[in-house]
PDB file of C-alpha atoms in Angstrom:
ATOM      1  CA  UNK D   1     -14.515   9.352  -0.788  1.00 89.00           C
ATOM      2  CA  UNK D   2     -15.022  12.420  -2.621  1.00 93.00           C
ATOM      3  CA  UNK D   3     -12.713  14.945  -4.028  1.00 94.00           C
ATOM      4  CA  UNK D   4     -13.351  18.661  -5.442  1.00 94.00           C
ATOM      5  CA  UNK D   5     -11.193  22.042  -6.092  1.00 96.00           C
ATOM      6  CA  UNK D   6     -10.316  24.812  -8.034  1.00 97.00           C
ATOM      7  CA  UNK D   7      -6.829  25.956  -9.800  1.00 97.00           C
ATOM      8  CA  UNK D   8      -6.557  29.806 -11.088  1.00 97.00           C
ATOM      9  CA  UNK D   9      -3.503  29.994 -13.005  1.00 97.00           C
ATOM     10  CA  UNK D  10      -2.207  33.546 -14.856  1.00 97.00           C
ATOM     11  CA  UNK D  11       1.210  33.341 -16.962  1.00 95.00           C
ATOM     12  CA  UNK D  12       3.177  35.575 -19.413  1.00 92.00           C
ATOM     13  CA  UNK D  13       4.450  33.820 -22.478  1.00 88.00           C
ATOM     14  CA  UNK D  14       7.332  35.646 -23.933  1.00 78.00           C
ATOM     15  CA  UNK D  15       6.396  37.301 -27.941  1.00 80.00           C
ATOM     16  CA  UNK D  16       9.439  36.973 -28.889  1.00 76.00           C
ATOM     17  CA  UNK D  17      12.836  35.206 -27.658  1.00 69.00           C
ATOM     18  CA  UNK D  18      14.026  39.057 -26.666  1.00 71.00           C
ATOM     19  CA  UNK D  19      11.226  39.024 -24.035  1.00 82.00           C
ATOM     20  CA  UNK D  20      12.557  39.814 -20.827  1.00 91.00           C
ATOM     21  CA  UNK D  21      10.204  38.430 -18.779  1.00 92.00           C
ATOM     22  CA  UNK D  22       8.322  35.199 -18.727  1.00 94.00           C
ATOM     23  CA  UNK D  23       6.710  32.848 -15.929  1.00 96.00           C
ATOM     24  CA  UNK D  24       3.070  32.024 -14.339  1.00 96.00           C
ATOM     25  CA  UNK D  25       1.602  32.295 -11.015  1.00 98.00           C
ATOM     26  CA  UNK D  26      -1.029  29.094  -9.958  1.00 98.00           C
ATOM     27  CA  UNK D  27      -3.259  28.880  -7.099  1.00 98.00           C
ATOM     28  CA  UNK D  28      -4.649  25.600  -6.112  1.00 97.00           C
ATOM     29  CA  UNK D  29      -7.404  25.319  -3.452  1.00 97.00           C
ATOM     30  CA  UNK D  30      -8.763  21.603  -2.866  1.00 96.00           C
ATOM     31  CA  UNK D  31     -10.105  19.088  -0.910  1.00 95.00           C
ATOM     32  CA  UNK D  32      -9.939  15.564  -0.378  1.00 96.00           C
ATOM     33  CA  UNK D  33     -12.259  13.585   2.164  1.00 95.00           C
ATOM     34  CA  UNK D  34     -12.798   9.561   2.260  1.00 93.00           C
ATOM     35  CA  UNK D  35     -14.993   7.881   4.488  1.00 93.00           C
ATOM     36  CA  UNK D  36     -15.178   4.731   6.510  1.00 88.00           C
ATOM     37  CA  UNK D  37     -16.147   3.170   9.838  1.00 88.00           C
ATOM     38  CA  UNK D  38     -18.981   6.658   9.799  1.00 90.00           C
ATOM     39  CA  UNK D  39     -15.732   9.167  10.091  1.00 91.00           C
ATOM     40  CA  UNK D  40     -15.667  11.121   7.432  1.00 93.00           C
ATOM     41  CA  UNK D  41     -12.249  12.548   7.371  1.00 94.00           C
ATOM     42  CA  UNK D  42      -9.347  14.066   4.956  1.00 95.00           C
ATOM     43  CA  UNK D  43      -7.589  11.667   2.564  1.00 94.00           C
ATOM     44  CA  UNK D  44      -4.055  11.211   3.055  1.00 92.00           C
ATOM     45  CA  UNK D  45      -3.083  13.642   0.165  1.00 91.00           C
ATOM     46  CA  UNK D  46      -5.591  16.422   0.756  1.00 94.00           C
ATOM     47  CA  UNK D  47      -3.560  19.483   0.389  1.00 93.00           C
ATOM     48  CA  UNK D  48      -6.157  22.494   0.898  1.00 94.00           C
ATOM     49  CA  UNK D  49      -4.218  25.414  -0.395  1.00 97.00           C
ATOM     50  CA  UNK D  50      -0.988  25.784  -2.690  1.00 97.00           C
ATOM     51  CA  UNK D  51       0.705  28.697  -4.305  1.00 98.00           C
ATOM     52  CA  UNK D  52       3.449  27.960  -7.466  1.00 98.00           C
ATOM     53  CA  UNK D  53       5.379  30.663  -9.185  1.00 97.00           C
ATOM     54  CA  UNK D  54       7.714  30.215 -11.914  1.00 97.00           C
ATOM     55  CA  UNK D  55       9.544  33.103 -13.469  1.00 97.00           C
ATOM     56  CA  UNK D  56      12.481  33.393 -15.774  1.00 95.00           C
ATOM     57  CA  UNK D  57      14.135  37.112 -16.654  1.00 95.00           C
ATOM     58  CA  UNK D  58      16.476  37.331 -19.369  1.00 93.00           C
ATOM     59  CA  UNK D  59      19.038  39.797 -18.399  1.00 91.00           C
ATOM     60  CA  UNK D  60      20.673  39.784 -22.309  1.00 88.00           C
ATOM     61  CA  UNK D  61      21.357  37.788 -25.157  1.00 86.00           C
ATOM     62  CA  UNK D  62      23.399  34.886 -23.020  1.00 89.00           C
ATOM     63  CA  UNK D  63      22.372  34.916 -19.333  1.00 93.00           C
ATOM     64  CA  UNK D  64      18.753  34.451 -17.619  1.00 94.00           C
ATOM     65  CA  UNK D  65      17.831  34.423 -14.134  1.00 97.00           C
ATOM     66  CA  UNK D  66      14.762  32.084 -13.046  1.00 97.00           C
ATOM     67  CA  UNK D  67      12.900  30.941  -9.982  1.00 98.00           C
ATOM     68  CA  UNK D  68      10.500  28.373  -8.772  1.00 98.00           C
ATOM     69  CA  UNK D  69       8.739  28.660  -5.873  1.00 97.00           C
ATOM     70  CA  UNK D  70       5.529  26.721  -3.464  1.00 97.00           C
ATOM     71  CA  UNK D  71       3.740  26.950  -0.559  1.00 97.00           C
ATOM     72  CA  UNK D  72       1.325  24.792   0.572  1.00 97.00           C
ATOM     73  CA  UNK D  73      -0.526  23.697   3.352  1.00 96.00           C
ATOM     74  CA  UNK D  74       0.320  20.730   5.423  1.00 95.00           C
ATOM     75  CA  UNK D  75      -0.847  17.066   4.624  1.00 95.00           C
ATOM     76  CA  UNK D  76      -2.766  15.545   6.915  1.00 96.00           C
ATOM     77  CA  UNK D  77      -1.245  13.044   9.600  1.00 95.00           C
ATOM     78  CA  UNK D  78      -2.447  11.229  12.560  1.00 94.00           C
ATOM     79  CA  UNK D  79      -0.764  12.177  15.734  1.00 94.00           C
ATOM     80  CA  UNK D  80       0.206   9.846  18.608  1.00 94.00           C
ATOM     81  CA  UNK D  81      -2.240  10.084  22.043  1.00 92.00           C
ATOM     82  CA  UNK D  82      -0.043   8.600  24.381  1.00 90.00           C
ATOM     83  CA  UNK D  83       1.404   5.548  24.918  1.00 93.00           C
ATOM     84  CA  UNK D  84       0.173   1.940  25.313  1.00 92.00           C
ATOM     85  CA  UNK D  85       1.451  -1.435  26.039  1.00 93.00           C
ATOM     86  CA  UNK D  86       2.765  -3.806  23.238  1.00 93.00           C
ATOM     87  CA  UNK D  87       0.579  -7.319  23.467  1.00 93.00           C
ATOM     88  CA  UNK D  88       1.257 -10.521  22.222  1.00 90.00           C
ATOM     89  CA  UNK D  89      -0.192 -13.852  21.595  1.00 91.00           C
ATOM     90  CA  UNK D  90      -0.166 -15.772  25.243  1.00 90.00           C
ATOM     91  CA  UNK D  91       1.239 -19.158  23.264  1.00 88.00           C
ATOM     92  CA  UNK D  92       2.432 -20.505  25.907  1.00 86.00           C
ATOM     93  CA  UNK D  93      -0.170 -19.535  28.380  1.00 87.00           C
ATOM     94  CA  UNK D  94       3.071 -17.913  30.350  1.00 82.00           C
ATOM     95  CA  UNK D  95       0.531 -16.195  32.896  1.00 81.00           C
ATOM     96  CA  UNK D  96      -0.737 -19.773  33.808  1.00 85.00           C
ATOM     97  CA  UNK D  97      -4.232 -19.159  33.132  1.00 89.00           C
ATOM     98  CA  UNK D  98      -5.119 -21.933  30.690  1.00 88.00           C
ATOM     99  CA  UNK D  99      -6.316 -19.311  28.349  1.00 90.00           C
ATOM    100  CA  UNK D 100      -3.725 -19.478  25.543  1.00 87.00           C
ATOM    101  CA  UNK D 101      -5.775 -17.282  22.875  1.00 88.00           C
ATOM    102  CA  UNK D 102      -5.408 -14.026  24.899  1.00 91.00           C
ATOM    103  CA  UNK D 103      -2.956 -11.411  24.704  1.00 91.00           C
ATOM    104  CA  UNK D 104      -0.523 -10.388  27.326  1.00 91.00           C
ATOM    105  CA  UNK D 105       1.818  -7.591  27.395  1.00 91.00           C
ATOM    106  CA  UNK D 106       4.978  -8.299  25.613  1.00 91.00           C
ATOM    107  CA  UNK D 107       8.285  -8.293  28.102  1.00 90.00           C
ATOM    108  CA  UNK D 108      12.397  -7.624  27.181  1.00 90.00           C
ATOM    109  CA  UNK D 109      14.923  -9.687  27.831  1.00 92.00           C
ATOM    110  CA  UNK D 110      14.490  -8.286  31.679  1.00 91.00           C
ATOM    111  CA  UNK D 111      11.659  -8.623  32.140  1.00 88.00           C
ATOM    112  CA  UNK D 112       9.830  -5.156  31.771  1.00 88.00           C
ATOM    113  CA  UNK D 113       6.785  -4.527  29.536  1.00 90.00           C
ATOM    114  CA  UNK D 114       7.333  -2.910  26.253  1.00 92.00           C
ATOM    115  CA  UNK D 115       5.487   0.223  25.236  1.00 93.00           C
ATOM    116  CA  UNK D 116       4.351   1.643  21.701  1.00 93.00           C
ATOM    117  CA  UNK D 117       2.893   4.816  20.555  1.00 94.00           C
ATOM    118  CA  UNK D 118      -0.813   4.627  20.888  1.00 94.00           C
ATOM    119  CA  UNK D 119      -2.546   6.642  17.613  1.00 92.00           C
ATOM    120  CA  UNK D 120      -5.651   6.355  19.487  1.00 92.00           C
ATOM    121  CA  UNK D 121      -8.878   4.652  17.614  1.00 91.00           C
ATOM    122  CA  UNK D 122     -10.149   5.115  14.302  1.00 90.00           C
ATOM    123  CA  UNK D 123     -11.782   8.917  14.837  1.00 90.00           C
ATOM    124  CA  UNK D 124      -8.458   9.997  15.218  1.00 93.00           C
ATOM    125  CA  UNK D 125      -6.629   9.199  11.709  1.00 93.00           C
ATOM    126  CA  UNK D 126      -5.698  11.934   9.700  1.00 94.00           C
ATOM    127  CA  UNK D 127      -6.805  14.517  12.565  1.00 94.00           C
ATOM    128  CA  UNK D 128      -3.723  16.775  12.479  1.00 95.00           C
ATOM    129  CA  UNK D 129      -1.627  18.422   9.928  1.00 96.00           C
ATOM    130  CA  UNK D 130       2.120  19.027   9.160  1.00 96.00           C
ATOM    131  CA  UNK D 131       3.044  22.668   8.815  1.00 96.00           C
ATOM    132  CA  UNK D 132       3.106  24.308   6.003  1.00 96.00           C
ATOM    133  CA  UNK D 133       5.541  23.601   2.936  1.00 96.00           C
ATOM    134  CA  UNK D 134       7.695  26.561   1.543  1.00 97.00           C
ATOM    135  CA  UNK D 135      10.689  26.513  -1.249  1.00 97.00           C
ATOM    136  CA  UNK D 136      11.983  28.553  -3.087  1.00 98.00           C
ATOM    137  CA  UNK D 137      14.535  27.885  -6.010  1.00 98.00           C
ATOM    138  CA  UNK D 138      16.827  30.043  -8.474  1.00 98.00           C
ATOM    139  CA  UNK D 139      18.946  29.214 -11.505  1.00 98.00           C
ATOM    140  CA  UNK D 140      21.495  31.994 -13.371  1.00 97.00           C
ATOM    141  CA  UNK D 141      21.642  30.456 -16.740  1.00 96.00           C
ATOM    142  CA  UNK D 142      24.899  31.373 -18.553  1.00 95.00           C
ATOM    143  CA  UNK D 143      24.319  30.850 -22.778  1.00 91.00           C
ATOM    144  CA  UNK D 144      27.274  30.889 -24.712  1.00 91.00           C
ATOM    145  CA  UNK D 145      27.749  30.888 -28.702  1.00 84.00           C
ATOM    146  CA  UNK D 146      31.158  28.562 -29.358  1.00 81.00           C
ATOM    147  CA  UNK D 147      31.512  27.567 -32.812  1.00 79.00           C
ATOM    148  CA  UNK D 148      27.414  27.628 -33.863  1.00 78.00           C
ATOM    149  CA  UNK D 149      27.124  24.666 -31.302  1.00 80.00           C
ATOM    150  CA  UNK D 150      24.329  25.275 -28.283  1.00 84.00           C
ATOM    151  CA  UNK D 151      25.991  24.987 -24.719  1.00 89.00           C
ATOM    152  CA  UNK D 152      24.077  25.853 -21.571  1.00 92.00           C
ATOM    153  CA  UNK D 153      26.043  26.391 -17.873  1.00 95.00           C
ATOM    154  CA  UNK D 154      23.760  27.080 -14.864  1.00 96.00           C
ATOM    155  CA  UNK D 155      23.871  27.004 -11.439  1.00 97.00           C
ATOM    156  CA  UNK D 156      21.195  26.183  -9.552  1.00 97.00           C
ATOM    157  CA  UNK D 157      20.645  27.336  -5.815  1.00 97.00           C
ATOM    158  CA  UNK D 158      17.763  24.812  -4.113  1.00 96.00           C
ATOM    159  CA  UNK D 159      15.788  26.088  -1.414  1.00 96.00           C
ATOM    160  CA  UNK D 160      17.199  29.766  -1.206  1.00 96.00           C
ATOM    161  CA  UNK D 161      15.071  30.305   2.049  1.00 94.00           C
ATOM    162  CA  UNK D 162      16.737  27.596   3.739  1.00 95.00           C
ATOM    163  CA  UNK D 163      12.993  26.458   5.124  1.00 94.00           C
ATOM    164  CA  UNK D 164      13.033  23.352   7.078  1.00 93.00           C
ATOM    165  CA  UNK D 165      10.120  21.491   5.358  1.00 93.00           C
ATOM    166  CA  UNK D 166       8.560  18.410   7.819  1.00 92.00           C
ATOM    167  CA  UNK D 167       7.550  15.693   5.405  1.00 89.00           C
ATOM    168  CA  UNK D 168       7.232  13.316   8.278  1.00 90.00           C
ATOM    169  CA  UNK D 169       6.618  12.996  12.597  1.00 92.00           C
ATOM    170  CA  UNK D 170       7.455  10.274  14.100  1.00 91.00           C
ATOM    171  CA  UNK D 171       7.225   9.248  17.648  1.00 90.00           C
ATOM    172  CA  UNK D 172      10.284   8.682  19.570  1.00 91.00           C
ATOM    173  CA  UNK D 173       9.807   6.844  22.988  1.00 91.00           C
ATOM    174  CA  UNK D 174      12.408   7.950  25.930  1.00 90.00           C
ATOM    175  CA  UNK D 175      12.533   6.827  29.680  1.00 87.00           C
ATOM    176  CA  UNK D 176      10.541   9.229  31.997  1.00 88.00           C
ATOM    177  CA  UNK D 177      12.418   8.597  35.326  1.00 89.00           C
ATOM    178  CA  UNK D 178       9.123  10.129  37.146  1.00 90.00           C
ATOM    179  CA  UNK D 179       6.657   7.685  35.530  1.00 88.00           C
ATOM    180  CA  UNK D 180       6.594   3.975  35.255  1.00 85.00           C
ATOM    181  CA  UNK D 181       5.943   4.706  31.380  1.00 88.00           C
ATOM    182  CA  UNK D 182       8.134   5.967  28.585  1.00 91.00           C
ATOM    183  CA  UNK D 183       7.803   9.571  27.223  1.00 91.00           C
ATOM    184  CA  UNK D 184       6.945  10.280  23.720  1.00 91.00           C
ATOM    185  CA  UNK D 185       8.389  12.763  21.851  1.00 89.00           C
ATOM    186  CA  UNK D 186       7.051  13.922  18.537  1.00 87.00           C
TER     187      UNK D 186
END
């Protein structure tokens, strides 16, 4: 495999502890690609673009205000192509063959032939992406002075935006009453 990218990264230190305003801005762009069976394609962490920002404002000598905040673009991930029949060892040559090395499609309790997601073959791993990833985060920071001692009280507020951030897709299988397969469902 092979990896490369570039991060750009501007920030304002505070001069003095009476600085309002302190916090950095970093841009990451990337790229991750690993190779094998003659597909080249991305790695399982190859995140192309991300954004951070962190930022802090004092707003006097006992309370701040902060944030943290990303945005990236989405992992890669292989999706499902359909569905296929689950096989299993024919042990017990139950399709009276004599061939007891082959595989056979794999039954219930009734009877009926179980299915499985089918990711397709090798060309298709990592050939899709999951959206984008965007949070945002704020703290007030309350600073008080009892008795020389240093006490800090914050409250922090986690994903202000309320984005709904996909980390995972998995494949559900339901019965299709117009097919003799199952749907999938992403």
């Amino acid at each position: 495999g092979r990896a490369y990218g570039l991060e750009f990264c501007v920030g304002r230190a505070g001069r003095s502890a009476a600085d309002p305003l302190t916090g950095w801005v970093a841009y990451s762009l990337g790229r991750a690609d690993r190779t094998a069976y003659g597909i080249t394609r991305p790695f399982d962490y190859d995140r192309r673009h991300a954004l951070s920002l962190a930022a802090n404002l004092r707003l006097g000598a006992r309370l701040d205000i902060s944030a943290t905040g990303r945005w990236a673009s989405g992992l890669p991930r292989t999706p499902v192509r359909g569905v296929r029949l689950t096989l299993a060892p024919d042990t017990g040559d139950v399709d009276g063959d004599g061939n007891r090395h082959e595989q056979i499609p794999k039954r219930d309790a009734l009877g009926f032939p179980i299915y499985q997601p089918d990711l397709g073959d090798v060309a298709n791993i990592n050939s899709a992406r999951l959206p984008n990833f965007t949070r945002l985060d704020a703290r007030l920071t309350y600073r008080p002075s009892w008795s020389g001692e240093r006490w800090a009280f914050y409250v922090d507020v986690l994903n202000v935006l309320n984005a709904s951030n996909v980390v995972q897709i998995d494949a559900v299988l339901s019965v299709d009453e117009a097919s003799d397969r199952p749907r999938i469902t992403e």
